[in-house]
XYZ file of C-alpha atoms in Angstrom:
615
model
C -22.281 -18.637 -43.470
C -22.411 -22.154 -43.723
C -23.254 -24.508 -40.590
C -19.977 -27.026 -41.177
C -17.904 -23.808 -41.880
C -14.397 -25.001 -40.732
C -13.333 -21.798 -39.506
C -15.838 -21.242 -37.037
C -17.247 -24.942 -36.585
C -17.110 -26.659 -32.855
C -13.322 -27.788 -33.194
C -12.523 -31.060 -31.379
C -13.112 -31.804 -27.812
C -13.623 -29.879 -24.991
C -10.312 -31.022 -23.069
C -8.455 -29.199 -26.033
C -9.407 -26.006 -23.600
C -7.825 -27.387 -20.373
C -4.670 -27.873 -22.940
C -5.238 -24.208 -24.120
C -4.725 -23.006 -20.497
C -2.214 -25.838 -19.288
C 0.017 -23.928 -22.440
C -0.571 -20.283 -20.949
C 0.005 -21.285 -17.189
C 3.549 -23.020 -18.362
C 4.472 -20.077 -20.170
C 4.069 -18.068 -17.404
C 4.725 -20.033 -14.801
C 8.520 -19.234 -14.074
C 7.155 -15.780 -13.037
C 6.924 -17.236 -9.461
C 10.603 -17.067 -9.083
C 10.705 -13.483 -9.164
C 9.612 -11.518 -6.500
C 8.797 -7.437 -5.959
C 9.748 -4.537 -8.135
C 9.750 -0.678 -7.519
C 6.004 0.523 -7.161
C 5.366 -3.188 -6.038
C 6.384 -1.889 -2.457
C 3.938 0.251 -2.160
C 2.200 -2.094 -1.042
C 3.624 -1.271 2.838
C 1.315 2.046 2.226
C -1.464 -0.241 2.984
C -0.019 -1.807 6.577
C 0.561 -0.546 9.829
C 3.231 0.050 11.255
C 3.852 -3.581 11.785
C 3.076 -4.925 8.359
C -0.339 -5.969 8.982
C -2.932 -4.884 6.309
C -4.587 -1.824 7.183
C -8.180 -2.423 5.588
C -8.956 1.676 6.244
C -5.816 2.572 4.436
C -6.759 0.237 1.866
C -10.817 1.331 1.420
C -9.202 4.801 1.446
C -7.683 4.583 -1.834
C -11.279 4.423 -3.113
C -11.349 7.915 -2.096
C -7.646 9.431 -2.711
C -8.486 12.721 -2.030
C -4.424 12.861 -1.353
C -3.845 12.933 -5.069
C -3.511 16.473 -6.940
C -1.887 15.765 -9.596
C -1.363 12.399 -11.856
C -5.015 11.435 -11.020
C -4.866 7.509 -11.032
C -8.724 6.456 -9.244
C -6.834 2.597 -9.480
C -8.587 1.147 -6.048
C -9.481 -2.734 -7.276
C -6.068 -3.767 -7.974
C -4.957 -1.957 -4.765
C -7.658 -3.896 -3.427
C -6.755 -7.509 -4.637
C -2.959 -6.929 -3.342
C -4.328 -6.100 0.138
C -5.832 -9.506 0.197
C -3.142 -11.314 -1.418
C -0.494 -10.051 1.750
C -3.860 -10.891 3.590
C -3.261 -14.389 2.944
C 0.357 -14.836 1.237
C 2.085 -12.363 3.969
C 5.038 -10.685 1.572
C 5.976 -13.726 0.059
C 5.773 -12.998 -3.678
C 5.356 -16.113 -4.875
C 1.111 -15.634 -4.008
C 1.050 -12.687 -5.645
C 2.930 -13.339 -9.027
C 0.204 -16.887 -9.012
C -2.241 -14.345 -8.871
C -0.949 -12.334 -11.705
C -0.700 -15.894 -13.934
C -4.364 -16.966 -13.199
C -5.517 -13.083 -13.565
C -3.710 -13.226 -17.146
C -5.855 -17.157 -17.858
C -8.727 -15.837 -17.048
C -8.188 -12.440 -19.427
C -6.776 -14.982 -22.334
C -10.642 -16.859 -21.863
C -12.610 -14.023 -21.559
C -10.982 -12.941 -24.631
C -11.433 -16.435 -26.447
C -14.923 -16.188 -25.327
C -15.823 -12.646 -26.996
C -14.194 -13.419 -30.327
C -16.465 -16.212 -30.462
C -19.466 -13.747 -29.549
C -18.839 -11.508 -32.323
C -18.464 -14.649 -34.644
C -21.351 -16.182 -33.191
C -24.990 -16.695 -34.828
C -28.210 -18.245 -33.737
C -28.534 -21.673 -34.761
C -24.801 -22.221 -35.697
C -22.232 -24.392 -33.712
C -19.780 -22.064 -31.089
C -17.177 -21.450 -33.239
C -14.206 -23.148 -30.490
C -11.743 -23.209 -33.054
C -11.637 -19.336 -33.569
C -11.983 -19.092 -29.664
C -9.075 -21.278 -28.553
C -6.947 -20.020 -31.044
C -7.352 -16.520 -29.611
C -7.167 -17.221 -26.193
C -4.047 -19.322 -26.901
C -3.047 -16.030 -28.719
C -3.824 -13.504 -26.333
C -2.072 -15.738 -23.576
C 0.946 -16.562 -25.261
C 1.635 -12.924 -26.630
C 5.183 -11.882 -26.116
C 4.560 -8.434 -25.015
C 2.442 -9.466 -22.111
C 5.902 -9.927 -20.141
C 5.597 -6.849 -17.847
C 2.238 -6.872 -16.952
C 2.282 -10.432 -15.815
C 5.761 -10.020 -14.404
C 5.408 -7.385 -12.799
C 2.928 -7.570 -9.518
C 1.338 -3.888 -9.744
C 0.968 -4.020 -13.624
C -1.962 -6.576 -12.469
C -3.888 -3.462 -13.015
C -3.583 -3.552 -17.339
C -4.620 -7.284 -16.877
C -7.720 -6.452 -14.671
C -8.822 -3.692 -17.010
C -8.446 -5.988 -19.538
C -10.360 -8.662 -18.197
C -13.152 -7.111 -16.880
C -13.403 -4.954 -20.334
C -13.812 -8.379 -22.271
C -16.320 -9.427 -19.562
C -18.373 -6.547 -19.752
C -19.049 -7.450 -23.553
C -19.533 -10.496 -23.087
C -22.217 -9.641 -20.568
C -23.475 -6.666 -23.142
C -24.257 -9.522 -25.450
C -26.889 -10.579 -23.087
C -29.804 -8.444 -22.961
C -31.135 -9.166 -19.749
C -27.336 -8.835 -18.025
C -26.616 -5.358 -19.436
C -26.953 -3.748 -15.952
C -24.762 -5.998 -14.702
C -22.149 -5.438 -17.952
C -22.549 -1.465 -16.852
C -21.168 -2.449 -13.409
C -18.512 -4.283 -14.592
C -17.467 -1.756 -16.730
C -17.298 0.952 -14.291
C -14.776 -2.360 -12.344
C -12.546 -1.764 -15.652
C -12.374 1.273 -14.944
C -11.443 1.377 -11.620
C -8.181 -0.765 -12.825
C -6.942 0.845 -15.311
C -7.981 4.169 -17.814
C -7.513 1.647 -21.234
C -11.261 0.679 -20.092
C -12.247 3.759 -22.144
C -12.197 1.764 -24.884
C -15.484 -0.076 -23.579
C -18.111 2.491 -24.834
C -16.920 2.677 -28.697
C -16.267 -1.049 -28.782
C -19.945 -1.581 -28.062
C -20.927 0.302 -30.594
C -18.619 -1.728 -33.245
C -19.379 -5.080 -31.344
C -23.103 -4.729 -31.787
C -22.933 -3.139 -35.185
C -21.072 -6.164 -36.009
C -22.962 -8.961 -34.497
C -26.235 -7.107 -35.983
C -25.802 -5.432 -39.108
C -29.835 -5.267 -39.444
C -29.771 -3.005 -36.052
C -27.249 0.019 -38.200
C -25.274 2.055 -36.151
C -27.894 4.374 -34.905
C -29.158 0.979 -32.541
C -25.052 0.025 -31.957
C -24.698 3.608 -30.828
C -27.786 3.468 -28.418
C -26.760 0.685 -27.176
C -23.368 2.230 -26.119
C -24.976 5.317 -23.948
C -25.357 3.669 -20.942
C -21.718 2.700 -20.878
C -21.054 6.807 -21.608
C -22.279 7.318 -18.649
C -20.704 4.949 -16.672
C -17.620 6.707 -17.959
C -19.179 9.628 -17.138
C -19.900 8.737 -13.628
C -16.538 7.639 -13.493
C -14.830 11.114 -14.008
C -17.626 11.991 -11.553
C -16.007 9.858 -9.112
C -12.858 11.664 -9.730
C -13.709 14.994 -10.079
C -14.765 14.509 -6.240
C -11.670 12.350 -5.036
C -9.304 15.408 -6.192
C -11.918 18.478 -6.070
C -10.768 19.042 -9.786
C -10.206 17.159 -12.667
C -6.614 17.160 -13.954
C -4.990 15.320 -17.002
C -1.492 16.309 -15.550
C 1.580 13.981 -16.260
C 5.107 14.317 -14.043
C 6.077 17.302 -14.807
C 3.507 18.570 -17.426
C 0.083 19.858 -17.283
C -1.789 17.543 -19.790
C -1.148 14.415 -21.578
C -0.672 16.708 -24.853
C 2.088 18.476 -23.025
C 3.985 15.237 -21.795
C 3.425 13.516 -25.582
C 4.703 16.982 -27.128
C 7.444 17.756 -24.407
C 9.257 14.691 -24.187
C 8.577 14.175 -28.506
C 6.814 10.662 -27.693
C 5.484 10.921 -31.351
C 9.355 10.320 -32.095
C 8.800 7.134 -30.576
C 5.713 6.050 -31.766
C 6.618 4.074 -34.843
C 9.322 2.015 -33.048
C 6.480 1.234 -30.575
C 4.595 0.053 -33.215
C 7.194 -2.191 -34.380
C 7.652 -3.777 -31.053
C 3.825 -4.550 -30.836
C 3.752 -6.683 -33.640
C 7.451 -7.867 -32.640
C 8.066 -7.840 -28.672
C 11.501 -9.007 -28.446
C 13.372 -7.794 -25.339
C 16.690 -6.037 -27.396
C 18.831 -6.842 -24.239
C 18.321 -10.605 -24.213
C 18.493 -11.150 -28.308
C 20.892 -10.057 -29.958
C 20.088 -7.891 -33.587
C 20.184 -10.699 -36.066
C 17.948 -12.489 -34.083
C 15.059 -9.587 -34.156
C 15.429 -9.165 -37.164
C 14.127 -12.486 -37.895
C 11.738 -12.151 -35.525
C 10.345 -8.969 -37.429
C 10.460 -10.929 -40.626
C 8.238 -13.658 -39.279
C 6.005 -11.309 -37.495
C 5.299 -10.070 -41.543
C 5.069 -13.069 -42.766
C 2.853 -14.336 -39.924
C 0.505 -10.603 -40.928
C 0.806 -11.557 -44.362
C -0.780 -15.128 -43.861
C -3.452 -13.670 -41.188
C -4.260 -11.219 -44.298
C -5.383 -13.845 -46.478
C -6.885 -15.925 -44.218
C -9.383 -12.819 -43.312
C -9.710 -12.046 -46.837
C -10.154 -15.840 -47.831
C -12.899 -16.686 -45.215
C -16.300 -16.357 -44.792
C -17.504 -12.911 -43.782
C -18.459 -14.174 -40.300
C -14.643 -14.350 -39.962
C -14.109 -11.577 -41.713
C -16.695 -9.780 -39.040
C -14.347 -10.914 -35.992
C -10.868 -9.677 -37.568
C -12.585 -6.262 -38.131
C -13.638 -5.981 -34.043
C -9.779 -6.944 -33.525
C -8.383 -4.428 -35.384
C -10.984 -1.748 -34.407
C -10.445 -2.605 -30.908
C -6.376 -2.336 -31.245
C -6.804 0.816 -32.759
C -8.858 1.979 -30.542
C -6.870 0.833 -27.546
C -3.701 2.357 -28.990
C -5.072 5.587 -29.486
C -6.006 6.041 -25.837
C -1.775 5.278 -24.636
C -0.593 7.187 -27.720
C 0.328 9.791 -25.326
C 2.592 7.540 -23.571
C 3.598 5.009 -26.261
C 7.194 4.997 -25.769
C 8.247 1.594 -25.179
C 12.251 0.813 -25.600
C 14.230 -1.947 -27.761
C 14.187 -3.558 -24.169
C 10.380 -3.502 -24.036
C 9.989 -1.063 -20.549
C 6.759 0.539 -21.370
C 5.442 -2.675 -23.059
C 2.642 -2.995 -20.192
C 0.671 -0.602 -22.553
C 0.424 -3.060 -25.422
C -2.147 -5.622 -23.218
C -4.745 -3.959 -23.510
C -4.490 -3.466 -27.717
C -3.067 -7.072 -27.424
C -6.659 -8.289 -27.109
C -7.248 -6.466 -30.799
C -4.193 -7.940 -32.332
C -5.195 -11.379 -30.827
C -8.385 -11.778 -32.252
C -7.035 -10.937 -36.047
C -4.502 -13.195 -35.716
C -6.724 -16.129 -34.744
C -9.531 -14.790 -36.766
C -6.921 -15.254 -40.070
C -5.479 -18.284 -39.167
C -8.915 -20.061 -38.405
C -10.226 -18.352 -41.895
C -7.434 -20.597 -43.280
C -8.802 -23.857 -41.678
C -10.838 -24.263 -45.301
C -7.636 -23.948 -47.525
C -6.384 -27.240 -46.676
C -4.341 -28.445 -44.313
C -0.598 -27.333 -45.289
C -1.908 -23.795 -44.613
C -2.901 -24.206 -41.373
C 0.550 -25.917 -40.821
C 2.309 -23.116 -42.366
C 0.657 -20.922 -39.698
C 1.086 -22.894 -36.908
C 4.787 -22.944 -37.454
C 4.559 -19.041 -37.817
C 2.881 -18.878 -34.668
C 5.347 -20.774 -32.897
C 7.833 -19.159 -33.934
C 6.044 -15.701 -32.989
C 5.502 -17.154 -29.252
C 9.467 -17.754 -29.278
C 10.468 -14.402 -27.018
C 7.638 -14.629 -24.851
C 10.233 -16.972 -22.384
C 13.282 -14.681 -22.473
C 10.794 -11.536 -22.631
C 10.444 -12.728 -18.666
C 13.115 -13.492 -17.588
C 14.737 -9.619 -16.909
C 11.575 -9.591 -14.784
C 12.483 -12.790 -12.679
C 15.783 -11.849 -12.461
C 15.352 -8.105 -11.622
C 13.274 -9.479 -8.587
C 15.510 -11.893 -7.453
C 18.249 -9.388 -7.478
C 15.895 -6.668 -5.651
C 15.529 -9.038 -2.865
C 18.810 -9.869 -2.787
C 19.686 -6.285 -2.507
C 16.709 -5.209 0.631
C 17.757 -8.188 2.801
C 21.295 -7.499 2.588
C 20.380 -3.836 3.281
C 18.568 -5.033 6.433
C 21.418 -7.317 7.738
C 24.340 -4.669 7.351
C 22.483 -1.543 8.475
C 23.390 0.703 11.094
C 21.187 2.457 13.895
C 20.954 5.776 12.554
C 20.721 6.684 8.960
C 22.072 4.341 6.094
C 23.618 5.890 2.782
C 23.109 3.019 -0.137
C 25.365 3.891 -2.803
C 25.090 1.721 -5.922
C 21.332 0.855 -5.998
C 20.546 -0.894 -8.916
C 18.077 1.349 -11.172
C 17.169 -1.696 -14.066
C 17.828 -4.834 -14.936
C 17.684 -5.456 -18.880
C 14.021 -3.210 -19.083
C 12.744 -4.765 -15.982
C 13.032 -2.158 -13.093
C 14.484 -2.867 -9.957
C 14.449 0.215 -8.045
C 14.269 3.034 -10.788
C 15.350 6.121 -9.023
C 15.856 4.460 -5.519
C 12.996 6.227 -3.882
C 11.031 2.894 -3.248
C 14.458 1.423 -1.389
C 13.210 2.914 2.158
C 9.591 1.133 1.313
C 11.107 -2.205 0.711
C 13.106 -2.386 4.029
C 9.948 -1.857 6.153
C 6.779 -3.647 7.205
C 5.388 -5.995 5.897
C 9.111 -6.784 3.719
C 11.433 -6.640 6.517
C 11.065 -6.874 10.684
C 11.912 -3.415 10.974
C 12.178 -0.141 9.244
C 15.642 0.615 8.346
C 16.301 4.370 7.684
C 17.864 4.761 4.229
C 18.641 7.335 1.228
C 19.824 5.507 -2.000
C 22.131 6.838 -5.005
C 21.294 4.795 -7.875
C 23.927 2.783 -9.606
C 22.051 4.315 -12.972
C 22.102 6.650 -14.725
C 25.045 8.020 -12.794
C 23.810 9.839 -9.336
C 25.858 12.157 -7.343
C 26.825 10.847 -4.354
C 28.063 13.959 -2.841
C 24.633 15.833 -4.092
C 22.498 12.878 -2.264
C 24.336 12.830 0.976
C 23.784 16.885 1.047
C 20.230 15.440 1.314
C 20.566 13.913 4.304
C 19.277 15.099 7.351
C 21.742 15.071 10.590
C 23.254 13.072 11.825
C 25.949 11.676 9.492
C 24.742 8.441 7.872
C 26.552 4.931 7.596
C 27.399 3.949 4.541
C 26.331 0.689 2.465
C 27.729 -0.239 -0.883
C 25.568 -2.555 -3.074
C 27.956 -4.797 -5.727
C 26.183 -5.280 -8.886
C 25.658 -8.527 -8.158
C 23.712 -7.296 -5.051
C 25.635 -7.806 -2.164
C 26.068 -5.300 0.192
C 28.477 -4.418 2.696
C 29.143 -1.840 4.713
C 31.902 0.521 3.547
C 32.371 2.590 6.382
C 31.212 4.071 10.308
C 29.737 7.440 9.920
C 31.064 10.582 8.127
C 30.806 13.898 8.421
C 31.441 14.787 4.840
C 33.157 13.432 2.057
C 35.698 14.848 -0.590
C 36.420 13.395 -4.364
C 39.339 11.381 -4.701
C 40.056 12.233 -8.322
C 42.231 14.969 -9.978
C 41.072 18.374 -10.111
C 42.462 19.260 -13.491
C 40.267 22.220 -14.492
C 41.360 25.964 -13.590
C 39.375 27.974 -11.078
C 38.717 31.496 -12.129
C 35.846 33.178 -9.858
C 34.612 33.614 -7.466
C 38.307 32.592 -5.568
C 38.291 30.148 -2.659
C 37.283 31.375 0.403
C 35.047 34.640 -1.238
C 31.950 34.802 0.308
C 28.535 33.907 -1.565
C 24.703 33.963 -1.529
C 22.780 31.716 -2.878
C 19.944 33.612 -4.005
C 22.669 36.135 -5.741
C 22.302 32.896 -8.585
C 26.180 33.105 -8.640
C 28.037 32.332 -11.376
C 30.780 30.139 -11.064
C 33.578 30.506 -13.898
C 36.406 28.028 -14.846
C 38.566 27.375 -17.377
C 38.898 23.498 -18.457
C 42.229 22.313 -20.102
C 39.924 20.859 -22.716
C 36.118 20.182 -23.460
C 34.558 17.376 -21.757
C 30.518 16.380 -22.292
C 30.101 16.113 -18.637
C 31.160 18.792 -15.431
C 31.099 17.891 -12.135
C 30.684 20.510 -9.863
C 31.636 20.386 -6.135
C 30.506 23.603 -3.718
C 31.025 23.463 0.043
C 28.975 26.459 1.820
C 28.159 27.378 5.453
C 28.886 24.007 6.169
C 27.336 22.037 3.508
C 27.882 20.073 0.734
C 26.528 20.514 -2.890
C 27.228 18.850 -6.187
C 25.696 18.100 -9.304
C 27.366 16.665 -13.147
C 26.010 19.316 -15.841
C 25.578 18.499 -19.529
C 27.966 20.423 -21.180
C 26.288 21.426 -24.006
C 22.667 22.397 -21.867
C 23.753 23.505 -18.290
C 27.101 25.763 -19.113
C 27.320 28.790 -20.721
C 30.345 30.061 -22.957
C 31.702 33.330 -21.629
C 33.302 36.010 -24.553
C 36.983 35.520 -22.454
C 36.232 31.666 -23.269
C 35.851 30.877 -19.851
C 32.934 28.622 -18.888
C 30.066 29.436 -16.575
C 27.251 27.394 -14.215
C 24.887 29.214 -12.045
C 24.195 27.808 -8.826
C 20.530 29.244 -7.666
C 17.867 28.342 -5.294
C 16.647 25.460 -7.926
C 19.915 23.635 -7.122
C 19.004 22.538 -3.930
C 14.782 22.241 -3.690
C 13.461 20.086 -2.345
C 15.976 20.449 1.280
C 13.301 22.687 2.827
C 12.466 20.104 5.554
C 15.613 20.546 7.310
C 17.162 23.676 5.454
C 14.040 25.622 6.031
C 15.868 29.084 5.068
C 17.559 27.527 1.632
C 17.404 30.440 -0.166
C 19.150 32.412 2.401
C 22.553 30.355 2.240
C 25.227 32.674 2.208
C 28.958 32.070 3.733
C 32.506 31.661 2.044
C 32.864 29.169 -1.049
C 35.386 26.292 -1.340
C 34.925 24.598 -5.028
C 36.069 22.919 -7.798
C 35.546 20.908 -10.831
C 36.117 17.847 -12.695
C 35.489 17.072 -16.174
C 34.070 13.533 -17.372
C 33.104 12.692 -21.181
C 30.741 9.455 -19.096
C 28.994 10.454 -16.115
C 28.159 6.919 -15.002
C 32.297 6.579 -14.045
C 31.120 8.120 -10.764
C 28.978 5.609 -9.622
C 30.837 2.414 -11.558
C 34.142 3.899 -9.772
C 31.943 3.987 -6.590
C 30.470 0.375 -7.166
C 34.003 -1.198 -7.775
C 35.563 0.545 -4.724
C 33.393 3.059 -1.978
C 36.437 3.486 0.150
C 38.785 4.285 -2.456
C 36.448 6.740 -4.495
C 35.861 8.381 -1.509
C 37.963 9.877 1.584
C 35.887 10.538 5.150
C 36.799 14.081 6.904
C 35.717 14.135 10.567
């Protein structure tokens, strides 16, 4: 390789970094008008009960010996958002500035090691190659819910301390310190698995005359890190498990819920992260034609360029692969890009082959570089709008947890109408972080809530069956995130809509029990996708909406069936300690619906006309 190699020579002057970063900060800059979402409120697990930060709560996540199953050993970024409510208090704006000087400092650390790998003794630092891929890695569209989103700091740390670790590795004397920041990686975040094989490429690389038998050496120190890691583990949890939800491994999850279906059009949206509810279709599809052309370009600049260059694009793509390989399992990102947090860390891959390519063209004259550059604009274009769901899912969160706080009652509060997501960004998913976000530190007081979700359609009826005595008050959020108070308390509520479907057994009033798994028979006046089924017993209420085509069975008289069993109703054990002995006389009936979300959009438009209050 020559010494005045354009593609890797010292590349103008030094304030062309502080531009480098000024671009990444501005880019991401607008985050700080969003605020928390979902898991971010969590973060009250780490006060007392007056929203201070609780630093043995906080140390104790170091040692979650709470955790059976989903084994996440994530302390550091649990860590770093103790100290920023240390000093912010729960003003979000301090902790998204965090999240945009986290993601600078992982865009340098990544400039920084493509220049390792590139780098030789006695040649210039190739700046060109690294500014281009930090300007890459911090400008990448898909990087929208991990900087976005406060607790998806955590793919950014791993990241970043990942990139250091090389960096350090490349050091000789430092490699005890590169073994400790590893085992940091992987205390944020399990994509720091990747650490171990990418030594072994990175060296192999950087010193062909070593082979792989001194790369591979070189990476057993980091295998036991890893090692001591899933150590650590194995005595948080007293077992190691690789359980997911509702599944027993990672195989089981990838294989159960057919993520491999999903896998190509997550593969798409790597190379082309464009947020499907923002641009509309003829708009992507330009977008995926200039991400190939943009590939297409890289490709011959890598194949064009010296094989210094050539060196670096090979650690990129061996270092996306890798890093894809470890989320495979959970590689299901949608057209709206939730999920897309698990392209950051194979970001840093795809980063360093694009700026590897387009600095290999820096020798063909200058209309190919401008060709690039106009390419790579035009690849950055999403990266604004891929945001804004995020900002504007947090605004509308807060919007929606200080109105809950100003219209609650003393006593329980039913929130009907909780908005789930907000064009991929979450807001409060399956409402189970609303009671978290209307406590210390976010609010003055703990408000006592249960929340039906705006969407997918929830069951109103089913979720106030859920609620412990005594009768809750009622709050409806609009979807534009007021809320109001719809009505005093209730002792139980009854549908307001038609009951058009024909009972046939067991007859109103007949006596049930519940662990009998009694089938309940009708006779619909024609078929509908959806059933909602209504049962009042020994003084409760219990309803759920079955898939048609899943949940009921076809009798031979053409009648349909639904068994109601124990299943129906776990998780009521708190305060229905004898469940399964629930046995009295039966009032139902059903109502078919082809949408399911028409109960909660009826409910959203109008609580107190969707529903009637029976003392």
């Amino acid at each position: 390789m020559s010494r005045n190699d354009p593609s890797v020579k010292a590349a103008g002057p030094r304030w062309l970094w502080a531009l480098v970063v000024a671009l990444i900060v501005a880019a991401w800059l607008p985050s700080l008008r969003g605020d928390f979402l979902l898991d971010d409120y969590g973060l009250s697990w780490l006060t007392d009960d007056e929203g201070r930060v609780d630093w043995g709560r906080t140390f104790g996540y170091f040692y979650p010996s709470h955790l059976e199953r989903d084994q996440f050993l994530r302390p550091l970024p649990l860590l770093l958002g103790a100290v920023d409510l240390a000093i912010w208090g729960p003003d979000a704006k301090g902790f998204h500035l965090t999240n945009v000087l986290l993601h600078v400092l992982g865009a340098l650390v990544v400039g920084a090691l493509a220049a390792a790998v590139a780098r030789r003794p006695g040649h210039a630092t190739p700046r060109l190659l690294a500014m281009l891929t930090a300007l890459v890695y911090g400008l990448y569209p898909g990087h929208a819910e991990a900087v976005g989103w406060v607790i998806h700091r955590m793919v950014g740390m791993s990241v970043l301390f990942a990139g250091l670790a090389l960096l350090v590795h490349s050091r000789r004397r430092l490699r005890p310190l590169a073994w400790a920041i590893t085992l940091a990686a992987l205390l944020c975040k399990e994509p720091a698995l990747v650490v171990p094989p990418a030594i072994v490429l990175f060296d192999r690389l950087r010193d062909p005359a070593g082979g792989w038998r001194g790369a591979m050496r070189a990476a057993i120190p980091y295998l036991i890190v890893v090692a001591v890691w899933f150590g650590w583990k194995r005595l948080c949890f007293g077992q190691l498990s690789t359980g997911y939800g509702a599944y027993e491994t990672y195989g089981g999850y990838f294989l159960g819920e057919k993520i491999y279906l999903a896998i190509p059009g997550s593969l798409l949206r790597f190379v082309s992260p464009v947020n499907a509810a923002v641009w509309p279709d003829a708009l992507r599809v330009a977008h995926v034609v200039v991400s190939a052309c943009l590939l297409v370009v890289v490709g011959v600049g890598v194949i064009r360029a010296r094989a210094r260059v050539g060196a670096v694009a090979c650690f990129g793509l061996g270092w996306a692969v890798l890093s894809l390989g470890l989320v495979a399992p959970f590689l299901r990102v949608s057209p709206e890009l939730t999920n897309s947090r698990h392209f950051s860390a194979p970001a840093l891959g795809l980063a360093i082959v694009v700026a590897a390519g387009v600095a290999g063209l820096a020798s063909r004259g200058t209309w190919s570089m401008r060709v690039a550059a106009l390419l790579l604009a035009l690849w950055f274009l999403p990266q604004p709008s891929n945001l804004a769901p995020y900002v504007d899912a947090g605004m509308l969160a807060k919007q929606v947890r200080t109105g809950v706080v100003g219209a609650a009652a003393p006593g329980t509060n039913f929130v009907v109408g909780v908005p789930t997501m907000h064009r991929g960004a979450p807001v409060f998913g399956d409402g189970s972080m609303l009671d978290a976000a209307v406590a210390p530190p976010f609010a003055p007081r703990r408000v006592p809530v249960v929340a039906s979700v705006a969407s997918p359609g929830a069951d109103p009826d089913s979720t106030l069956y859920t609620t412990p005595p005594p009768p809750p008050t009622v709050l409806a959020v609009a979807p534009d995130g007021a809320v109001r108070r719809v009505s005093g308390d209730v002792a139980t509520w009854t549908r307001a809509l038609p009951e058009s479907i024909a009972i046939v057994a067991p007859a109103g009033g007949q006596s049930v029990r519940l662990l009998d798994d009694v089938a309940f028979a009708f006779r619909p006046d024609r078929r509908y996708r959806y059933y909602r089924l209504v049962f009042r017993v020994a003084g409760m209420t219990v309803a759920f909406t079955v898939d048609a085509s899943t949940d009921v069975t076809t009798r031979d008289d053409g009648t349909l069936a639904y068994h109601l069993s124990r299943g129906d109703v776990s998780g009521c054990e708190d305060y229905l300690p004898r469940v399964g002995e629930i046995a009295g006389a039966v009032t139902w009936h059903v109502e078919g619906v082809d949408d399911h979300t028409r109960v909660q959009s009826a409910l959203a438009r109008s609580a107190a006309a969707t529903f009637t209050a029976t003392r």
